Amino acid sequence: MARLVHSENLREASVAAVAVDEVYDGDGRLRQPEPTDRDFSRAIAKMGRGLKPRTVATYRPYLGAYWQLCLVRGAQLEDPALFRGYVLAVARNASRKPSASTLQVVCSAVAALLGSLALRSPLQDPATKHWLAVEMKTRTRRKPKRSDAILIEQITTAIASTEAMIAAGGTQRLRGLRDRALILLGWTCALRRSELVAVHRHHLKPTRVTKTKGWELVIPEAKTSLGEDQIIPVVRATTLRFDAIAAVEAWSAAATMRSTSPLFRRVLRDGSLGEEALNPAAVRGILRLHGLGEEFSPHSLRSGFVTQARLNGAANHQIRVITRHRSDTMVDIYTRQVDPDRQGPRALI
């Protein structure tokens, strides 16, 4: 990767030389303070009082590496030159250009920690802000193209693929039942992949409104909630083939799992199930296996629900009941343009 000397020579924006192996160990993991470092633990705990546990978990590895770097160098956390060198070391460690969001997480983590400790963050320095703007523009890859929406046409393709696996019997049948339930539940409830693999059987329960004969899905402390569970209605489909409830029931019966077990787990070669929930990264592979190519991502299930609902004439407030978005603006962002006749100027004529 070319060295960007122009940004390192910005006035008052000196950069300390930090080698990648000062930040990452031989296995590519961020170096961390000793477990006995109580100062670090207390600092993280203090920072965490104003943040969600998931945010703290995301920040902690980067903060640990920065803390350890400062200890080894005998430097202060507020040292702007060392902070810039740390950001560059994280960027240089990537096998390809990192996403801008990765470096933004690093910056947000350090700012949150120093803010909680009443220390001046390097990000408050105008020279550092300018330097970061240049680095993030030149060192990071462009924002990737938004993935396409998974609509009813793609769902039909995927379900046909799972049905073929189910018909094959044996271990293939189990995997087909699991994948069908995963795809339909993720699409019907507009779930993020992290939420989808975190579902346990006891999170799904019959709705209290008996006449609907549907379910409710409980999402414990969801991404956009403030320490509260979120409830998503799971409505039965008019066509059994696309019914998420029936798909989950069929998979649960075949897998004979406990109610407290993760709903979606690995199917081993001998037909037994792994103990742990699927890794969120596995969702992409499942979509690929069932005919949904590179243009689709796990988030396509969520954007696909929104887009299909809009095409079907649903109002934003109805969609937000499922997606849990707080504003119509976010619903608009998730809506993909897929049908010029129904979404473009022709729809006005």
Short mmCIF file of C-alpha atoms in Angstrom, two decimals:
data_model
loop_
_atom_site.label_atom_id
_atom_site.label_comp_id
_atom_site.label_asym_id
_atom_site.label_seq_id
_atom_site.Cartn_x
_atom_site.Cartn_y
_atom_site.Cartn_z
CA MET A 1 0.00 0.00 0.00
CA ALA A 2 1.41 3.38 -0.97
CA ARG A 3 2.50 5.66 1.85
CA LEU A 4 0.47 8.84 1.91
CA VAL A 5 3.10 11.43 2.75
CA HIS A 6 0.91 14.38 1.81
CA SER A 7 -1.45 13.81 4.72
CA GLU A 8 1.37 13.13 7.17
CA ASN A 9 2.91 16.52 6.41
CA LEU A 10 -0.19 18.52 7.26
CA ARG A 11 0.61 21.40 9.54
CA GLU A 12 0.47 20.40 13.23
CA ALA A 13 -0.61 16.89 12.26
CA SER A 14 2.55 14.89 12.96
CA VAL A 15 2.16 11.12 12.92
CA ALA A 16 4.04 8.78 15.24
CA ALA A 17 5.42 5.75 13.39
CA VAL A 18 3.52 2.73 14.69
CA ALA A 19 4.28 -0.72 13.31
CA VAL A 20 1.39 -3.07 12.67
CA ASP A 21 2.90 -5.68 15.01
CA GLU A 22 2.73 -3.16 17.85
CA VAL A 23 -1.05 -3.26 17.51
CA TYR A 24 -1.72 -6.83 16.26
CA ASP A 25 -0.22 -10.12 17.44
CA GLY A 26 1.04 -12.91 15.20
CA ASP A 27 -2.47 -14.35 14.85
CA GLY A 28 -3.86 -11.05 13.59
CA ARG A 29 -5.67 -10.24 16.82
CA LEU A 30 -5.56 -6.82 18.46
CA ARG A 31 -3.14 -6.76 21.38
CA GLN A 32 -4.80 -6.29 24.76
CA PRO A 33 -3.73 -5.17 28.24
CA GLU A 34 -3.06 -7.82 30.86
CA PRO A 35 -6.24 -9.19 32.51
CA THR A 36 -4.87 -7.79 35.78
CA ASP A 37 -4.91 -4.22 34.44
CA ARG A 38 -7.62 -2.87 36.72
CA ASP A 39 -7.24 0.68 35.43
CA PHE A 40 -8.30 -0.43 31.96
CA SER A 41 -11.21 -2.47 33.30
CA ARG A 42 -12.42 0.48 35.37
CA ALA A 43 -12.09 2.84 32.41
CA ILE A 44 -14.15 0.52 30.21
CA ALA A 45 -16.77 0.14 32.94
CA LYS A 46 -17.03 3.90 33.35
CA MET A 47 -17.37 4.40 29.59
CA GLY A 48 -19.98 1.65 29.41
CA ARG A 49 -22.40 3.43 31.72
CA GLY A 50 -23.62 5.58 28.84
CA LEU A 51 -23.45 2.98 26.06
CA LYS A 52 -25.23 -0.20 25.04
CA PRO A 53 -23.43 -3.47 25.88
CA ARG A 54 -23.06 -4.30 22.18
CA THR A 55 -21.40 -0.97 21.51
CA VAL A 56 -18.98 -1.52 24.39
CA ALA A 57 -18.17 -5.00 23.06
CA THR A 58 -17.41 -3.50 19.63
CA TYR A 59 -15.24 -0.72 21.04
CA ARG A 60 -13.32 -2.75 23.62
CA PRO A 61 -10.80 -4.58 21.35
CA TYR A 62 -9.74 -1.34 19.65
CA LEU A 63 -9.51 0.48 22.98
CA GLY A 64 -7.50 -2.37 24.50
CA ALA A 65 -4.98 -2.20 21.67
CA TYR A 66 -4.70 1.59 21.95
CA TRP A 67 -4.38 1.42 25.74
CA GLN A 68 -1.63 -1.20 25.47
CA LEU A 69 0.19 0.83 22.82
CA CYS A 70 0.19 3.86 25.12
CA LEU A 71 1.50 1.75 28.01
CA VAL A 72 4.36 0.32 25.94
CA ARG A 73 5.24 3.72 24.52
CA GLY A 74 4.86 5.48 27.86
CA ALA A 75 2.50 7.93 26.16
CA GLN A 76 -0.70 9.65 27.24
CA LEU A 77 -4.07 8.61 25.81
CA GLU A 78 -4.52 12.19 24.55
CA ASP A 79 -1.31 12.08 22.43
CA PRO A 80 -2.55 13.16 18.97
CA ALA A 81 0.52 11.94 17.07
CA LEU A 82 0.32 8.46 18.60
CA PHE A 83 -3.42 8.34 18.00
CA ARG A 84 -2.87 9.09 14.29
CA GLY A 85 -0.18 6.43 14.12
CA TYR A 86 -2.55 3.93 15.70
CA VAL A 87 -5.26 4.69 13.14
CA LEU A 88 -2.72 4.15 10.33
CA ALA A 89 -1.59 0.84 11.85
CA VAL A 90 -5.19 -0.41 11.89
CA ALA A 91 -5.58 0.67 8.26
CA ARG A 92 -2.30 -0.98 7.20
CA ASN A 93 -3.26 -4.28 8.83
CA ALA A 94 -6.17 -4.80 6.43
CA SER A 95 -5.47 -7.23 3.59
CA ARG A 96 -7.26 -4.71 1.41
CA LYS A 97 -8.40 -1.18 2.06
CA PRO A 98 -10.59 -1.12 5.18
CA SER A 99 -14.07 0.29 5.08
CA ALA A 100 -14.50 3.82 6.31
CA SER A 101 -16.80 2.50 9.01
CA THR A 102 -13.92 0.48 10.54
CA LEU A 103 -11.81 3.58 11.08
CA GLN A 104 -14.86 5.48 12.26
CA VAL A 105 -15.38 2.82 14.94
CA VAL A 106 -11.77 3.29 16.05
CA CYS A 107 -12.25 7.05 16.29
CA SER A 108 -15.62 6.79 18.03
CA ALA A 109 -14.22 4.29 20.54
CA VAL A 110 -11.27 6.50 21.52
CA ALA A 111 -13.50 9.59 21.70
CA ALA A 112 -15.99 7.76 23.95
CA LEU A 113 -13.28 6.49 26.29
CA LEU A 114 -11.51 9.83 26.67
CA GLY A 115 -14.82 11.63 27.06
CA SER A 116 -15.82 9.37 29.93
CA LEU A 117 -12.43 10.02 31.57
CA ALA A 118 -12.79 13.80 31.14
CA LEU A 119 -9.70 13.86 28.90
CA ARG A 120 -9.27 15.86 25.71
CA SER A 121 -9.80 13.66 22.67
CA PRO A 122 -7.44 14.04 19.70
CA LEU A 123 -10.61 14.28 17.63
CA GLN A 124 -11.23 17.72 19.13
CA ASP A 125 -8.09 18.95 17.39
CA PRO A 126 -8.87 20.68 14.01
CA ALA A 127 -5.62 19.37 12.50
CA THR A 128 -6.56 15.80 13.44
CA LYS A 129 -10.04 16.23 11.98
CA HIS A 130 -8.55 17.43 8.71
CA TRP A 131 -5.98 14.63 8.72
CA LEU A 132 -8.66 12.00 9.32
CA ALA A 133 -10.82 13.38 6.51
CA VAL A 134 -7.90 12.95 4.10
CA GLU A 135 -6.97 9.49 5.41
CA MET A 136 -10.49 8.12 5.33
CA LYS A 137 -10.97 9.42 1.81
CA THR A 138 -7.73 8.00 0.40
CA ARG A 139 -7.03 4.93 2.54
CA THR A 140 -10.48 3.38 2.65
CA ARG A 141 -12.40 1.62 -0.04
CA ARG A 142 -15.46 3.21 -1.50
CA LYS A 143 -18.78 2.53 0.09
CA PRO A 144 -20.01 -0.70 -1.48
CA LYS A 145 -23.03 -0.76 -3.72
CA ARG A 146 -26.21 -1.42 -1.80
CA SER A 147 -27.30 -5.02 -2.10
CA ASP A 148 -30.43 -5.81 -4.07
CA ALA A 149 -33.70 -6.55 -2.32
CA ILE A 150 -34.91 -10.13 -1.95
CA LEU A 151 -38.46 -10.01 -3.28
CA ILE A 152 -41.11 -12.70 -3.69
CA GLU A 153 -39.45 -13.86 -6.93
CA GLN A 154 -36.17 -14.58 -5.14
CA ILE A 155 -37.96 -16.12 -2.17
CA THR A 156 -39.70 -18.49 -4.58
CA THR A 157 -36.32 -19.53 -6.01
CA ALA A 158 -34.80 -20.07 -2.57
CA ILE A 159 -37.76 -22.05 -1.23
CA ALA A 160 -37.74 -24.30 -4.31
CA SER A 161 -34.08 -25.05 -3.57
CA THR A 162 -34.80 -25.89 0.07
CA GLU A 163 -37.69 -28.13 -0.99
CA ALA A 164 -35.34 -30.11 -3.21
CA MET A 165 -33.03 -30.65 -0.23
CA ILE A 166 -35.95 -31.70 1.97
CA ALA A 167 -37.07 -34.22 -0.66
CA ALA A 168 -33.55 -35.72 -0.74
CA GLY A 169 -33.95 -36.95 2.83
CA GLY A 170 -31.34 -37.60 5.50
CA THR A 171 -28.99 -34.80 6.51
CA GLN A 172 -29.97 -32.85 3.41
CA ARG A 173 -33.57 -32.84 4.63
CA LEU A 174 -32.56 -31.33 7.95
CA ARG A 175 -30.51 -28.62 6.29
CA GLY A 176 -33.33 -27.85 3.90
CA LEU A 177 -35.83 -27.53 6.75
CA ARG A 178 -33.46 -25.27 8.66
CA ASP A 179 -32.65 -23.06 5.68
CA ARG A 180 -36.31 -22.70 4.70
CA ALA A 181 -37.23 -21.61 8.23
CA LEU A 182 -34.27 -19.24 8.44
CA ILE A 183 -34.98 -17.53 5.11
CA LEU A 184 -38.73 -17.18 5.67
CA LEU A 185 -38.40 -15.96 9.27
CA GLY A 186 -35.68 -13.48 8.33
CA TRP A 187 -37.75 -12.11 5.45
CA THR A 188 -41.15 -12.12 7.18
CA CYS A 189 -39.78 -10.33 10.25
CA ALA A 190 -37.26 -8.10 8.41
CA LEU A 191 -34.49 -9.29 10.72
CA ARG A 192 -30.87 -8.29 10.77
CA ARG A 193 -28.61 -11.32 10.43
CA SER A 194 -27.33 -10.93 14.01
CA GLU A 195 -30.93 -10.98 15.24
CA LEU A 196 -31.84 -13.93 13.05
CA VAL A 197 -29.13 -16.28 14.35
CA ALA A 198 -29.79 -15.14 17.94
CA VAL A 199 -33.42 -16.37 17.91
CA HIS A 200 -34.20 -19.13 20.41
CA ARG A 201 -37.32 -21.25 20.21
CA HIS A 202 -38.79 -19.64 23.33
CA HIS A 203 -38.54 -16.22 21.68
CA LEU A 204 -41.42 -17.30 19.43
CA LYS A 205 -44.83 -17.62 21.09
CA PRO A 206 -48.49 -17.48 20.04
CA THR A 207 -49.88 -13.97 19.95
CA ARG A 208 -52.30 -12.92 22.64
CA VAL A 209 -54.80 -11.97 19.93
CA THR A 210 -56.23 -15.45 19.39
CA LYS A 211 -58.21 -14.69 16.24
CA THR A 212 -55.03 -13.90 14.27
CA LYS A 213 -53.50 -17.34 14.99
CA GLY A 214 -50.08 -15.76 14.53
CA TRP A 215 -46.97 -15.53 16.65
CA GLU A 216 -44.89 -12.89 18.34
CA LEU A 217 -41.11 -12.81 18.07
CA VAL A 218 -39.26 -11.32 21.02
CA ILE A 219 -35.96 -9.60 20.19
CA PRO A 220 -34.10 -9.11 23.49
CA GLU A 221 -32.38 -5.70 23.69
CA ALA A 222 -32.41 -5.12 19.94
CA LYS A 223 -29.95 -2.79 18.20
CA THR A 224 -32.32 0.19 18.23
CA SER A 225 -33.94 -0.44 21.61
CA LEU A 226 -32.91 1.20 24.87
CA GLY A 227 -32.40 -1.88 27.01
CA GLU A 228 -35.91 -3.17 26.25
CA ASP A 229 -37.21 -6.18 24.36
CA GLN A 230 -38.85 -5.56 21.00
CA ILE A 231 -41.90 -7.52 19.83
CA ILE A 232 -42.46 -8.35 16.16
CA PRO A 233 -45.76 -9.83 14.98
CA VAL A 234 -45.27 -12.95 12.83
CA VAL A 235 -48.24 -13.12 10.50
CA ARG A 236 -49.25 -16.36 8.79
CA ALA A 237 -48.84 -16.25 5.02
CA THR A 238 -51.85 -16.85 2.78
CA THR A 239 -49.77 -19.49 0.96
CA LEU A 240 -48.50 -22.33 3.17
CA ARG A 241 -45.32 -22.64 1.12
CA PHE A 242 -44.20 -19.16 2.25
CA ASP A 243 -45.45 -19.39 5.83
CA ALA A 244 -42.64 -18.70 8.32
CA ILE A 245 -44.60 -20.16 11.24
CA ALA A 246 -45.19 -23.48 9.49
CA ALA A 247 -41.54 -23.57 8.38
CA VAL A 248 -40.26 -22.99 11.92
CA GLU A 249 -42.66 -25.60 13.32
CA ALA A 250 -41.47 -28.18 10.77
CA TRP A 251 -37.81 -27.46 11.51
CA SER A 252 -38.35 -27.52 15.29
CA ALA A 253 -40.16 -30.86 15.11
CA ALA A 254 -37.44 -32.43 12.98
CA ALA A 255 -34.62 -31.06 15.12
CA THR A 256 -36.26 -31.96 18.48
CA MET A 257 -34.58 -29.04 20.21
CA ARG A 258 -35.10 -27.61 23.65
CA SER A 259 -37.04 -24.35 23.93
CA THR A 260 -33.97 -22.60 25.31
CA SER A 261 -31.70 -23.75 22.47
CA PRO A 262 -30.67 -21.50 19.56
CA LEU A 263 -33.18 -22.04 16.77
CA PHE A 264 -30.65 -22.07 13.94
CA ARG A 265 -27.59 -24.27 14.44
CA ARG A 266 -25.16 -26.28 12.34
CA VAL A 267 -26.34 -29.61 10.97
CA LEU A 268 -23.41 -31.99 11.32
CA ARG A 269 -22.57 -34.80 8.90
CA ASP A 270 -24.09 -37.44 11.15
CA GLY A 271 -27.39 -35.52 11.27
CA SER A 272 -26.88 -34.18 14.79
CA LEU A 273 -27.00 -30.49 15.63
CA GLY A 274 -24.21 -28.31 16.92
CA GLU A 275 -24.70 -26.71 20.30
CA GLU A 276 -23.92 -23.12 19.31
CA ALA A 277 -26.03 -20.76 17.22
CA LEU A 278 -25.00 -20.23 13.61
CA ASN A 279 -22.40 -17.52 13.10
CA PRO A 280 -24.00 -14.42 11.48
CA ALA A 281 -21.55 -14.86 8.58
CA ALA A 282 -23.20 -18.22 7.77
CA VAL A 283 -26.38 -16.50 6.59
CA ARG A 284 -24.66 -15.21 3.45
CA GLY A 285 -23.52 -18.73 2.56
CA ILE A 286 -27.03 -20.12 3.02
CA LEU A 287 -28.43 -17.50 0.64
CA ARG A 288 -25.74 -18.36 -1.93
CA LEU A 289 -26.50 -22.07 -1.61
CA HIS A 290 -30.12 -21.44 -2.54
CA GLY A 291 -29.55 -19.42 -5.68
CA LEU A 292 -29.22 -15.87 -4.32
CA GLY A 293 -25.99 -14.56 -5.83
CA GLU A 294 -23.44 -11.84 -5.10
CA GLU A 295 -25.95 -9.06 -5.65
CA PHE A 296 -27.76 -10.14 -2.48
CA SER A 297 -26.57 -9.99 1.11
CA PRO A 298 -28.16 -11.04 4.43
CA HIS A 299 -29.45 -7.48 4.74
CA SER A 300 -31.35 -8.09 1.49
CA LEU A 301 -33.89 -10.00 3.58
CA ARG A 302 -34.63 -6.84 5.54
CA SER A 303 -34.62 -4.45 2.59
CA GLY A 304 -36.56 -7.03 0.59
CA PHE A 305 -39.38 -7.11 3.12
CA VAL A 306 -39.61 -3.31 3.07
CA THR A 307 -39.53 -3.08 -0.72
CA GLN A 308 -42.06 -5.88 -1.26
CA ALA A 309 -44.38 -4.40 1.35
CA ARG A 310 -44.24 -1.02 -0.39
CA LEU A 311 -44.93 -2.67 -3.75
CA ASN A 312 -47.91 -4.42 -2.17
CA GLY A 313 -49.31 -1.06 -1.07
CA ALA A 314 -48.45 -1.14 2.63
CA ALA A 315 -48.16 2.19 4.42
CA ASN A 316 -44.97 3.23 6.19
CA HIS A 317 -46.51 2.99 9.65
CA GLN A 318 -47.52 -0.62 8.93
CA ILE A 319 -44.00 -1.50 7.77
CA ARG A 320 -42.42 0.11 10.81
CA VAL A 321 -44.34 -2.26 13.09
CA ILE A 322 -42.19 -5.04 11.63
CA THR A 323 -38.90 -3.24 10.93
CA ARG A 324 -38.99 -1.21 14.19
CA HIS A 325 -37.69 1.85 12.37
CA ARG A 326 -38.35 5.08 14.22
CA SER A 327 -38.92 7.25 11.16
CA ASP A 328 -40.40 7.08 7.68
CA THR A 329 -37.04 8.30 6.38
CA MET A 330 -35.41 4.98 7.28
CA VAL A 331 -38.22 3.08 5.55
CA ASP A 332 -37.51 5.13 2.42
CA ILE A 333 -33.78 4.37 2.67
CA TYR A 334 -34.49 0.63 2.83
CA THR A 335 -36.83 0.73 -0.17
CA ARG A 336 -35.02 -0.36 -3.34
CA GLN A 337 -36.14 0.90 -6.74
CA VAL A 338 -37.03 -2.28 -8.62
CA ASP A 339 -40.15 -1.51 -10.69
CA PRO A 340 -40.23 1.71 -12.78
CA ASP A 341 -43.91 1.24 -13.58
CA ARG A 342 -44.93 1.06 -9.92
CA GLN A 343 -42.22 3.15 -8.28
CA GLY A 344 -41.13 5.65 -10.94
CA PRO A 345 -42.78 8.54 -12.82
CA ARG A 346 -45.15 6.18 -14.65
CA ALA A 347 -46.88 5.47 -11.35
CA LEU A 348 -48.05 9.11 -11.34
CA ILE A 349 -49.74 8.95 -14.72
#
